[in-house]
mmCIF file of C-alpha atoms in Angstrom:
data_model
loop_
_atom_site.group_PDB
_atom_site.id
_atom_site.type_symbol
_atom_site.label_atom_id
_atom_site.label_comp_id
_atom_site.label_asym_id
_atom_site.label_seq_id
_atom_site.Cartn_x
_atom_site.Cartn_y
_atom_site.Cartn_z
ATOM 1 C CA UNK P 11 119.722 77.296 125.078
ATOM 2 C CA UNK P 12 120.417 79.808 127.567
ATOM 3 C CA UNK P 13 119.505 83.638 125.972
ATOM 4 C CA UNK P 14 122.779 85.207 126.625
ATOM 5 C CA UNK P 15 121.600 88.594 125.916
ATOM 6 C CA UNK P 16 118.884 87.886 128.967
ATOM 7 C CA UNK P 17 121.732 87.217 131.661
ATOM 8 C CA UNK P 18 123.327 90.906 130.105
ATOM 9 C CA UNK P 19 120.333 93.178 130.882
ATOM 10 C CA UNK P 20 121.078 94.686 134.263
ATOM 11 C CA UNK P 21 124.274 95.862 132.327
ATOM 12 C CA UNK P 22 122.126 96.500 128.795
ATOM 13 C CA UNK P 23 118.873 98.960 127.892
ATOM 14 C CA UNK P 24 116.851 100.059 130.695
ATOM 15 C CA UNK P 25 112.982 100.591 130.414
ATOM 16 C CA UNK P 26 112.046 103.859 129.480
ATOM 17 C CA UNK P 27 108.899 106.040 128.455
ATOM 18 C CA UNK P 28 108.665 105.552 124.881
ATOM 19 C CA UNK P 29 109.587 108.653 122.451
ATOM 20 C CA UNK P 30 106.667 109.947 120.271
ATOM 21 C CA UNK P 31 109.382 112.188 117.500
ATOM 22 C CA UNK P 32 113.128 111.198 117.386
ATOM 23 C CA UNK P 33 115.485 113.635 115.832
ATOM 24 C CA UNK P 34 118.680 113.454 116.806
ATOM 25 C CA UNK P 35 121.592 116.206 115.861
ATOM 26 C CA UNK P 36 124.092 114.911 113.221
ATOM 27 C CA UNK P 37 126.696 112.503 114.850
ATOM 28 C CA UNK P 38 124.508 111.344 117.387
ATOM 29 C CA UNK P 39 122.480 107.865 117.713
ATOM 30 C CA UNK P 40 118.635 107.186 117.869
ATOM 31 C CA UNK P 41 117.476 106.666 121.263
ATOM 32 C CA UNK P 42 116.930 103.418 120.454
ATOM 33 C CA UNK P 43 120.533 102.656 119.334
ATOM 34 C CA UNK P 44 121.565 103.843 123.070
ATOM 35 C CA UNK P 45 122.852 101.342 125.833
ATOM 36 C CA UNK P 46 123.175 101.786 129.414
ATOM 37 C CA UNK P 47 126.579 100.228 131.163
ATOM 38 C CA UNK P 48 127.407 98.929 128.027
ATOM 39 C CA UNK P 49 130.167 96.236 129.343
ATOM 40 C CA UNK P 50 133.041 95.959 126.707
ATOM 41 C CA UNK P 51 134.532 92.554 125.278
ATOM 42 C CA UNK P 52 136.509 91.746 128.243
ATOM 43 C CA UNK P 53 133.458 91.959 131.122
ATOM 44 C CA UNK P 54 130.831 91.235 128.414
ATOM 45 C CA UNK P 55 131.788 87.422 128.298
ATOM 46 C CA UNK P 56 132.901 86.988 131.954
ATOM 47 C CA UNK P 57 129.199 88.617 132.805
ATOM 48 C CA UNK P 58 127.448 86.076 130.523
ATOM 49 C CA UNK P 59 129.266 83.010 131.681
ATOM 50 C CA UNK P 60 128.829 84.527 135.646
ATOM 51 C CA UNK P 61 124.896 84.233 134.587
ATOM 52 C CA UNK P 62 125.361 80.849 133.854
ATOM 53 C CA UNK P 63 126.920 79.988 136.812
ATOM 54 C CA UNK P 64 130.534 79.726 135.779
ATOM 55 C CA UNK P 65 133.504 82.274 137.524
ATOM 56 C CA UNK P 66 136.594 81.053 135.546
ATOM 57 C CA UNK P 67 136.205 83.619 132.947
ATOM 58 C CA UNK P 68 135.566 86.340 135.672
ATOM 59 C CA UNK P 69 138.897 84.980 137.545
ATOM 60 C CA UNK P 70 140.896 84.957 134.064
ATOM 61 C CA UNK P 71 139.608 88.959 133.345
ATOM 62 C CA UNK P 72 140.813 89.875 136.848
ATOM 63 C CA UNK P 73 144.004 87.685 137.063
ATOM 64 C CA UNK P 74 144.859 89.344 133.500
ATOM 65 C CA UNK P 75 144.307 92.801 135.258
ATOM 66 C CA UNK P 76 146.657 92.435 138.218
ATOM 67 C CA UNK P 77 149.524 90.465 136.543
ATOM 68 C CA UNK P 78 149.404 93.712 133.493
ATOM 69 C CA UNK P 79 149.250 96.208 137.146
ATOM 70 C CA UNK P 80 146.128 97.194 134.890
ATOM 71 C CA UNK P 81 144.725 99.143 137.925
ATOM 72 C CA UNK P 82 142.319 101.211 136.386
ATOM 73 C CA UNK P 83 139.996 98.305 134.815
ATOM 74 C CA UNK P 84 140.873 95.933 137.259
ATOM 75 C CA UNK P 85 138.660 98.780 139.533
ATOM 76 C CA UNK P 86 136.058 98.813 136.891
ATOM 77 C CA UNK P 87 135.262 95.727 136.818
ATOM 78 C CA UNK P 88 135.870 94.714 140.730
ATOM 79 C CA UNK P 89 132.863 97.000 140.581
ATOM 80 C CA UNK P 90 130.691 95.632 137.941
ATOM 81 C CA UNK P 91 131.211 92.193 138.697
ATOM 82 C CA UNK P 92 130.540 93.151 142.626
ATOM 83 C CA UNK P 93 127.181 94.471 140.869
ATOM 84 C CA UNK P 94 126.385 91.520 139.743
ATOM 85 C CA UNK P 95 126.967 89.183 142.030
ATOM 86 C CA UNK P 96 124.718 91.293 144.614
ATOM 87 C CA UNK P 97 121.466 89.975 141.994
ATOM 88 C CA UNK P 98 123.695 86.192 141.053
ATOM 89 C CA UNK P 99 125.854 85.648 143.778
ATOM 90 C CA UNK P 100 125.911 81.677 143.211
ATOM 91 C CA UNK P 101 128.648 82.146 140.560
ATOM 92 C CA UNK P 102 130.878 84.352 143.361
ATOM 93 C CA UNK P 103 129.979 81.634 145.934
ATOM 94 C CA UNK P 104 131.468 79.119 143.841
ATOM 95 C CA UNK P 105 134.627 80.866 143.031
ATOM 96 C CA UNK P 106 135.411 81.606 147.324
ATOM 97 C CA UNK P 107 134.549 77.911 147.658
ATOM 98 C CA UNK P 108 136.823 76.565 145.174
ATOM 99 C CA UNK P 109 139.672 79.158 145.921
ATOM 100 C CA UNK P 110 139.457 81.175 149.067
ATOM 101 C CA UNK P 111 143.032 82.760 148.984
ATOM 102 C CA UNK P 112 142.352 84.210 145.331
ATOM 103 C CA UNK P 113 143.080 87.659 145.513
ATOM 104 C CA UNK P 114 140.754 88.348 142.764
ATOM 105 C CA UNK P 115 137.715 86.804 144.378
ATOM 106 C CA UNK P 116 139.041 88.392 148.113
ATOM 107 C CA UNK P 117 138.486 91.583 145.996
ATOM 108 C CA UNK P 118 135.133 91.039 144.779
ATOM 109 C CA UNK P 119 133.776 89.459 147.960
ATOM 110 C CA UNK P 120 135.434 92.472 149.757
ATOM 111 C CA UNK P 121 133.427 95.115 147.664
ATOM 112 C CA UNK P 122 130.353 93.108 147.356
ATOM 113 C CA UNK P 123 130.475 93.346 151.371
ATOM 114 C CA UNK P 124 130.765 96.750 151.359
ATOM 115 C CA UNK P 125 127.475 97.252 148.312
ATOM 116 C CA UNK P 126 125.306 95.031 150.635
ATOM 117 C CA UNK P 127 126.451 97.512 154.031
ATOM 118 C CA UNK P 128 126.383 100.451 152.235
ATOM 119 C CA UNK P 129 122.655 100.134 151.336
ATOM 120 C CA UNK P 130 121.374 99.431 155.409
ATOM 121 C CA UNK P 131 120.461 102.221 157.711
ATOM 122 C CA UNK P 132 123.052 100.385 160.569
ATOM 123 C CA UNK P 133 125.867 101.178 156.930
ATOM 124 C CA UNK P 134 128.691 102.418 159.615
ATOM 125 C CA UNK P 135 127.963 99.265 162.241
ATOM 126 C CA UNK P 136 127.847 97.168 159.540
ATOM 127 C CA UNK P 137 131.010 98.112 157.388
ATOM 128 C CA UNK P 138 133.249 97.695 160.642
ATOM 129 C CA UNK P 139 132.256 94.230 160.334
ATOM 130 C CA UNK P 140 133.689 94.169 156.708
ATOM 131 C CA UNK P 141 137.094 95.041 157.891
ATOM 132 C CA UNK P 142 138.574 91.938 157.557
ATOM 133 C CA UNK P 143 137.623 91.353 154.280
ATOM 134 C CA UNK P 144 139.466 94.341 152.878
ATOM 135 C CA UNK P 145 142.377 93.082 155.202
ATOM 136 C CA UNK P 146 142.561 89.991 152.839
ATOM 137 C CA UNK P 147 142.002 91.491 149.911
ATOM 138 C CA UNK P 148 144.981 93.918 150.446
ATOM 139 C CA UNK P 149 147.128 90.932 152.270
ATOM 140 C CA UNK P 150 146.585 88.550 149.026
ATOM 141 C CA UNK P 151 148.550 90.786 146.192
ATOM 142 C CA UNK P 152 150.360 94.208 148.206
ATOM 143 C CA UNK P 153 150.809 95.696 144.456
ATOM 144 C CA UNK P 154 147.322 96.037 144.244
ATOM 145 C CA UNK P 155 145.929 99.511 145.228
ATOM 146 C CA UNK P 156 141.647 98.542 144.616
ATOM 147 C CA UNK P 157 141.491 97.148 147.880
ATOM 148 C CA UNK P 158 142.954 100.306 149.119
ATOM 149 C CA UNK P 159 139.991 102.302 147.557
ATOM 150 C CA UNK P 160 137.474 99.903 149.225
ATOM 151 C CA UNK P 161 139.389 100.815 152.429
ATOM 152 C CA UNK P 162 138.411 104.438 151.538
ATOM 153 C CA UNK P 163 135.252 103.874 150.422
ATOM 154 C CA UNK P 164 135.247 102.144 154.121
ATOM 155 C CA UNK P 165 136.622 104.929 155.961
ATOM 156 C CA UNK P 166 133.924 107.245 154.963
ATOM 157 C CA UNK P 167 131.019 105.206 155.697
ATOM 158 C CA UNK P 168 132.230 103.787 158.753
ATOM 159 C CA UNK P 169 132.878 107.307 159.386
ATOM 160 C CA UNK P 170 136.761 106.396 160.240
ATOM 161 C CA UNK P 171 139.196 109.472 161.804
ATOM 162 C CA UNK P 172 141.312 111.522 160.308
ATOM 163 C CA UNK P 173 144.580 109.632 161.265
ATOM 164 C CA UNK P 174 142.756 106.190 159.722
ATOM 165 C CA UNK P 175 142.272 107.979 156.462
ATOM 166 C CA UNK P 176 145.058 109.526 156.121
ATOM 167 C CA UNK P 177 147.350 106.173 156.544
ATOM 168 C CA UNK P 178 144.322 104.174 154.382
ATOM 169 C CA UNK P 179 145.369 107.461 151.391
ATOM 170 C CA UNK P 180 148.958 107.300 151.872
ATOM 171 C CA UNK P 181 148.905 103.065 151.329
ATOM 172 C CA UNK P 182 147.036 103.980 148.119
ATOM 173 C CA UNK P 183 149.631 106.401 146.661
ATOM 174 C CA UNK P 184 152.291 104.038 147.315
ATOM 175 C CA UNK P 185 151.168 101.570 145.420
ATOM 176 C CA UNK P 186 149.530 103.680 142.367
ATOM 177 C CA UNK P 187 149.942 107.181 142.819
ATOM 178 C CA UNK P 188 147.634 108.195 140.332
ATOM 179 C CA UNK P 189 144.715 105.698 141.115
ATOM 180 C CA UNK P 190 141.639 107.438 139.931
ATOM 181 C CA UNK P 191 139.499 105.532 141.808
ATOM 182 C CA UNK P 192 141.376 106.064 145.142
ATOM 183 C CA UNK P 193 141.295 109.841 144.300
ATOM 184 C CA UNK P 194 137.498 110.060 143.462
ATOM 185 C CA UNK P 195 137.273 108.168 146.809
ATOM 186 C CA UNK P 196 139.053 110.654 148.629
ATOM 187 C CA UNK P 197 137.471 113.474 147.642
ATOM 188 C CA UNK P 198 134.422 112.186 148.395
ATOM 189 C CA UNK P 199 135.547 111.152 152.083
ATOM 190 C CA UNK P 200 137.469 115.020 152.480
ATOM 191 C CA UNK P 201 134.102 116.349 151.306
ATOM 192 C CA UNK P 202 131.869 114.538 154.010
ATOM 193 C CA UNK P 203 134.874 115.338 156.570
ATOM 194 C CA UNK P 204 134.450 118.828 155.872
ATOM 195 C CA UNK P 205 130.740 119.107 155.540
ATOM 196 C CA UNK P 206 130.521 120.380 152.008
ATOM 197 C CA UNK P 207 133.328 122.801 152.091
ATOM 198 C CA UNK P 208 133.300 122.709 148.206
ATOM 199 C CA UNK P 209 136.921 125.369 148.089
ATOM 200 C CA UNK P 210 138.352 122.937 149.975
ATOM 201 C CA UNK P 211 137.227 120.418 147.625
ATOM 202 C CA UNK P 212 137.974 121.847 144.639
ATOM 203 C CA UNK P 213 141.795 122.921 145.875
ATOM 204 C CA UNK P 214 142.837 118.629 146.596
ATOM 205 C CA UNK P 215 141.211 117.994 143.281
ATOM 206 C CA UNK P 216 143.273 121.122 141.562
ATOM 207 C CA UNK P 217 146.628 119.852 143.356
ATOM 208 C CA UNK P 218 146.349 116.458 142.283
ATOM 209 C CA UNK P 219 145.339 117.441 138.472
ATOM 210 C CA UNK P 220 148.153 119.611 138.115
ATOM 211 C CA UNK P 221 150.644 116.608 139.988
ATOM 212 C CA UNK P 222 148.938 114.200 136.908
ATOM 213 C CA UNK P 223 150.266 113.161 133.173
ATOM 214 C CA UNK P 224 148.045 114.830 130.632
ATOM 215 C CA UNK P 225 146.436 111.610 129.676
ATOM 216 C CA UNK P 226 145.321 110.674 133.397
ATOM 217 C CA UNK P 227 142.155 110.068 134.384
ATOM 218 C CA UNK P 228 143.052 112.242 137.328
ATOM 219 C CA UNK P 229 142.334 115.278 135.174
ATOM 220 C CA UNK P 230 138.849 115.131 135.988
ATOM 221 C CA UNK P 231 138.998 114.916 138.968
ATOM 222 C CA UNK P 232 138.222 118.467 139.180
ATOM 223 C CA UNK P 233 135.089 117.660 137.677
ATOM 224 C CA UNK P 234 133.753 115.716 140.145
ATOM 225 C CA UNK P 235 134.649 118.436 142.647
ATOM 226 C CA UNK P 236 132.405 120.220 139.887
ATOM 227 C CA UNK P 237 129.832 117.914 139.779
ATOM 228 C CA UNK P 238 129.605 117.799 144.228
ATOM 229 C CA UNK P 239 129.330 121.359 144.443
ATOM 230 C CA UNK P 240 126.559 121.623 141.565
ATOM 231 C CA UNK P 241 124.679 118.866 143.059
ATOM 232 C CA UNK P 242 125.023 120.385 146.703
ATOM 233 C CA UNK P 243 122.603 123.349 146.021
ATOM 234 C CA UNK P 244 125.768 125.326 144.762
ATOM 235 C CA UNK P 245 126.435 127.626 148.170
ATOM 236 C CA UNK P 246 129.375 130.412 148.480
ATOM 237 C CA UNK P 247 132.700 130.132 147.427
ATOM 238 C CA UNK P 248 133.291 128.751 144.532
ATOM 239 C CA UNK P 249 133.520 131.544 141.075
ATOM 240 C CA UNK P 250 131.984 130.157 137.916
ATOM 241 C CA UNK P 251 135.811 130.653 136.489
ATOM 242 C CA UNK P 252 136.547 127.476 138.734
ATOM 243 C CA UNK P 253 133.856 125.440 137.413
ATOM 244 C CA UNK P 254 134.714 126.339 133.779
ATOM 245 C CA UNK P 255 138.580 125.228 134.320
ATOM 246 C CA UNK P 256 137.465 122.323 135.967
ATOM 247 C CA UNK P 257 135.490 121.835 133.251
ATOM 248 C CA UNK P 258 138.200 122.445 130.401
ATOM 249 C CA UNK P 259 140.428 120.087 131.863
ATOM 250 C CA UNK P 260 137.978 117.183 131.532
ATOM 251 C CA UNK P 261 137.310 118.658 127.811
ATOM 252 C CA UNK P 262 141.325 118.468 126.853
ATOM 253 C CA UNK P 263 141.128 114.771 128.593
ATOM 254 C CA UNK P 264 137.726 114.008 126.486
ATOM 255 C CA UNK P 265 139.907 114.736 123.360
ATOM 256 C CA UNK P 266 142.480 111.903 123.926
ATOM 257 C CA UNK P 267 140.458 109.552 123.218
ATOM 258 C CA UNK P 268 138.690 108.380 120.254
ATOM 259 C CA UNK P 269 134.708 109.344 119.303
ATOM 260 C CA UNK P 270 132.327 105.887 121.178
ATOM 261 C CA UNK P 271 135.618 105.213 123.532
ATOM 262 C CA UNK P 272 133.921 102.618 125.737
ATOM 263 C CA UNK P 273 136.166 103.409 128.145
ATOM 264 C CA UNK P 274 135.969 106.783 128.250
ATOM 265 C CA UNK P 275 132.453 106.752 128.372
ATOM 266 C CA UNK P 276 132.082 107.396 132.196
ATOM 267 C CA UNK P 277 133.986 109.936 132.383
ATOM 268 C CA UNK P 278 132.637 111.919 129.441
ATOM 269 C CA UNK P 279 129.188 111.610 130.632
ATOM 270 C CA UNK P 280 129.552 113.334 133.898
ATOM 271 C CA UNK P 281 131.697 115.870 131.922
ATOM 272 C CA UNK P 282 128.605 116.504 129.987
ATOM 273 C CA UNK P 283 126.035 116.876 133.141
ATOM 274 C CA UNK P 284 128.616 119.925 134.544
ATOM 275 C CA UNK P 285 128.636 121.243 130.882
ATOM 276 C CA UNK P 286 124.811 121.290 130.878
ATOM 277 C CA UNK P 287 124.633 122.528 133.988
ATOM 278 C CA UNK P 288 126.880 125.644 133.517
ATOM 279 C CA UNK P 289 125.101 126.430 130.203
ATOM 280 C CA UNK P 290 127.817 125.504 127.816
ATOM 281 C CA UNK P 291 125.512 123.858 125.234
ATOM 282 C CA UNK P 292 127.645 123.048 122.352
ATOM 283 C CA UNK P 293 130.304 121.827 124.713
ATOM 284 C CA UNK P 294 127.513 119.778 125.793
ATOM 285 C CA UNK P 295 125.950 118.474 122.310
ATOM 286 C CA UNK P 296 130.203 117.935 121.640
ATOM 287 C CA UNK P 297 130.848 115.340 124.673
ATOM 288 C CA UNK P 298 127.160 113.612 123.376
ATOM 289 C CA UNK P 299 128.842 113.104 120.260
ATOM 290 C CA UNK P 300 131.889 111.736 121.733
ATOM 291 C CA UNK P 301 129.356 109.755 123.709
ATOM 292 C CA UNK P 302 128.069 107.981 120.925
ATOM 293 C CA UNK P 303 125.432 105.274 122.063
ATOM 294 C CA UNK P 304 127.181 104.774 125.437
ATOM 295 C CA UNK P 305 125.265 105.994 128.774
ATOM 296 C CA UNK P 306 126.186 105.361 131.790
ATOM 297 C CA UNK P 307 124.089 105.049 135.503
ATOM 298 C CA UNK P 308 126.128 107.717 136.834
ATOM 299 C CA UNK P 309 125.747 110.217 137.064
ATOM 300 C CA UNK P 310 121.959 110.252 135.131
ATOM 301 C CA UNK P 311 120.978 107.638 138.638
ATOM 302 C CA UNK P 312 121.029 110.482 140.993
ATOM 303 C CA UNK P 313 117.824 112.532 139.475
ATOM 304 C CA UNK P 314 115.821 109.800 138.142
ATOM 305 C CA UNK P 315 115.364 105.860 138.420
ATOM 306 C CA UNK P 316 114.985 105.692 134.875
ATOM 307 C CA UNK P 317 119.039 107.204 134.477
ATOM 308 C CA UNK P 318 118.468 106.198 130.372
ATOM 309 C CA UNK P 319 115.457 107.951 130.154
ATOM 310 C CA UNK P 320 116.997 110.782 132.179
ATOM 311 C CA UNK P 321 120.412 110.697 129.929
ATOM 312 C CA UNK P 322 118.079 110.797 126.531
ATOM 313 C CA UNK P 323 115.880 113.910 127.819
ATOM 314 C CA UNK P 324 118.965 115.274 128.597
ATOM 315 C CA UNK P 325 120.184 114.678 125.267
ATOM 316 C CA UNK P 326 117.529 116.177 123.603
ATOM 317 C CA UNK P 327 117.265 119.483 125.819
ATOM 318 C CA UNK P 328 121.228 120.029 124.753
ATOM 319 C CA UNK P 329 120.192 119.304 121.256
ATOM 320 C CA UNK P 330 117.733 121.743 121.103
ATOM 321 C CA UNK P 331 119.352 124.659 123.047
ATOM 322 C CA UNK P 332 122.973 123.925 120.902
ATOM 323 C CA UNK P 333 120.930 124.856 117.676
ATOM 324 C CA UNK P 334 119.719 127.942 119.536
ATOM 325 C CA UNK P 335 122.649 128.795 121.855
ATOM 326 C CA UNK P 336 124.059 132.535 121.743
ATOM 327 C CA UNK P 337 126.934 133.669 119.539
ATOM 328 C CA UNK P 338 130.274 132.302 121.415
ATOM 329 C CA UNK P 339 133.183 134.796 122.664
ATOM 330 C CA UNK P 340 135.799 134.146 120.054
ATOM 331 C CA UNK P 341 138.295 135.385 122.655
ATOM 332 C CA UNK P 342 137.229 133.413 125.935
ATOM 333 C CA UNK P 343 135.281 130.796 123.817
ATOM 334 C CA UNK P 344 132.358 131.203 126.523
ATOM 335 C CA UNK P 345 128.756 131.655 125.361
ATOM 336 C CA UNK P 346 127.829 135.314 125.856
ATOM 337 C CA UNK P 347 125.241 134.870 128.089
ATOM 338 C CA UNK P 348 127.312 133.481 130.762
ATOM 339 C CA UNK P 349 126.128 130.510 133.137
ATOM 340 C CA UNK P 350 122.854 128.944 132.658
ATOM 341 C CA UNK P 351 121.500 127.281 135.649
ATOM 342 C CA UNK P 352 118.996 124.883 133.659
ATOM 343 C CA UNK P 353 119.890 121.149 133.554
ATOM 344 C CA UNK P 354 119.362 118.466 135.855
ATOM 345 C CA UNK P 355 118.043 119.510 139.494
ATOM 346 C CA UNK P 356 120.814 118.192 141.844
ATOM 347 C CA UNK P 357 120.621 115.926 144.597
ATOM 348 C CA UNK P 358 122.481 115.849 148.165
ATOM 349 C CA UNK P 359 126.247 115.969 148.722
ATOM 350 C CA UNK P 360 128.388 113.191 148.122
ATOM 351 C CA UNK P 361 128.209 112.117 151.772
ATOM 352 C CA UNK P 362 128.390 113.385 154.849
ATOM 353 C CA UNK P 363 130.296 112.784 158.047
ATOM 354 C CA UNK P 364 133.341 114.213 160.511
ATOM 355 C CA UNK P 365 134.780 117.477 159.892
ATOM 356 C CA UNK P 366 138.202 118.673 159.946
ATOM 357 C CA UNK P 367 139.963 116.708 157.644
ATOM 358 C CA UNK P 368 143.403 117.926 156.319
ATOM 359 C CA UNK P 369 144.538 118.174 152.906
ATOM 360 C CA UNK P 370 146.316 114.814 151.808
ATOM 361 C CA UNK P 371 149.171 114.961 149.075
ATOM 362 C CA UNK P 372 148.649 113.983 145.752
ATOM 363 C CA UNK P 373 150.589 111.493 143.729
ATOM 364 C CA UNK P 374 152.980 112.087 141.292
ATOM 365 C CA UNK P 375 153.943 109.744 137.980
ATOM 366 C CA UNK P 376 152.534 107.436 136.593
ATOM 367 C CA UNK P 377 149.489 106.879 133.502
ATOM 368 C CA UNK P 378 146.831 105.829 132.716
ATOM 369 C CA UNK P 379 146.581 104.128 129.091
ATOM 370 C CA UNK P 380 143.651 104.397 126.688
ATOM 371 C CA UNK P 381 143.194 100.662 127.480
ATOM 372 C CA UNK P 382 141.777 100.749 130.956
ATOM 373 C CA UNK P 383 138.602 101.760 133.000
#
């Protein structure tokens, strides 16, 4: 019998130093009740029967995706599914064989190309050669805007012009104006474009937020402006009152959804690194609550290879400075001590590349439902 739980693992627990005292706050699991990429009941199977060699599940997730316009998890799991197929690609290889015109597997092959450039030093040489198979992808359904965030994913690591990106963006809006995956990939390609100019950032972020439904995903998008800028050394220009909004507007999001919220788990975990790292410790011990027992990679991946590990110390440091945090402003509902600058020491940018971008338009109408990625 094949050990299901086995072919799950890259997506289950990951190895971590072992814990000598465990005691977590009230509403929060043990460390040991904690999963990493936790996939939910729709990728769950499709990942077990990929181990095993078989795609139809995969093909029926993703076919179910675009024929509901289900954009948001169709992008999810384009992405985890492109994951795994980079370890078990014999499942994937099956799939192109049996049905090459699939727009589903076009998709997957398409961002499993651009995983396998993006990790070689010769990335921008070798993601021109992926071209085409974005070109398929977007050819096979024209609805479908995830192979028009691989195309911006694309443009910055090819390190495409301005005029490129900016017809690659506006393709994207007209097919799902509030994408959230085409959005976090554009503000990642306008911040390598302008070299870390984190107002600039922080002002296409704002724009599309205030363009977006309460109950989009695009409200934290801010957040990730957040979240570039903290992890970029900080630098001029940015007040801490831009961070905090930023940061409320991913709080008021966080709220929409309901306490363990699979789904929502992504986003509320690098909601809770900016919290941590602007000193807002029961904000903080809050989103871990919300959390519940689901970490994810990201954003915990980009200060330690152990990201579970990373997301539990974490945990614990919020626990422990919640219980000893100063009195809160009842008017501003700010700790008085202002801004800490403890939490997790930041990495690089989000990429780098050409300056001089210009400030695309965000999307209007649209939602995303509690449902999706």
């Amino acid at each position: 019998m094949v050990d299901t739980m086995a072919l799950l693992l890259p997506f289950g627990r990951a190895s971590r130093t072992a814990r000598n005292v465990e005691r977590p706050a009230v509403g929060l699991p043990t460390d040991a009740e904690v999963l990493l990429d936790a996939p939910d009941d729709h990728l769950g199977p499709a990942l077990v029967a990929a181990g095993q060699g078989a795609y139809e599940p995969a093909a029926e997730l993703l076919a179910a995706t675009r024929l509901g316009a289900r954009w948001e998890s169709r992008d999810g799991y384009v992405l985890r599914l492109a994951a795994f197929a980079r370890s078990r690609p014999e499942w994937l290889q099956a799939w192109c064989a049996a049905a090459p015109h699939d727009p589903d597997a076009l998709l997957v092959k398409a961002q499993l190309a651009v995983d396998r450039a993006w990790q070689s030093p010769a990335r921008a040489e070798l993601l021109r050669g992926v071209s085409p198979l974005i070109t398929a992808a977007a050819r096979a359904d024209d609805r479908d805007p995830v192979p028009w965030r691989i195309a911006l994913d694309h443009a910055r690591g090819s390190r495409a012009g301005h005029t490129y990106f900016g017809e690659v963006w506006e393709a994207a809006l007209r097919r799902a104006p509030l994408h959230y995956g085409c959005h976090v990939a554009a503000l990642r390609y306008l911040a390598t474009s302008w070299h870390g100019s984190h107002r600039e950032c922080f002002d296409f972020a704002d724009r599309a937020a205030q363009d977006a439904p309460a109950d989009s995903l695009v409200q934290a998008l801010p957040t990730r402006a957040a979240f570039a800028y903290l992890t970029d050394g900080c630098g001029p220009g940015v007040p801490p009152e831009r961070l905090d909004a930023a940061a409320d507007r991913a709080v008021a999001l966080s709220s929409r959804f309901p306490a363990t919220d699979l789904w929502a788990a992504g986003m509320r975990n690098k909601l809770t690194y900016v919290l941590v790292r602007l000193g807002r410790w029961e904000d903080a011990l809050e989103q871990l609550r919300l959390i519940g027992p689901y970490a994810t990679s990201f954003p915990w991946s980009r200060f330690s290879e152990d990201p579970l590990g990373r997301f539990l110390e974490v945990r614990e440091e919020v626990r422990t400075r919640a219980a000893t945090a100063a009195p809160r402003d009842a008017r501003a509902g700010r700790p008085q001590t202002g801004h800490a600058g403890a939490g997790p020491a930041g990495a690089g940018p989000e990429g780098a590349g050409p300056e001089g971008a210009g400030h695309p338009r965000s999307g209007r109408a649209g939602r995303v439902h509690s449902g999706d990625h």
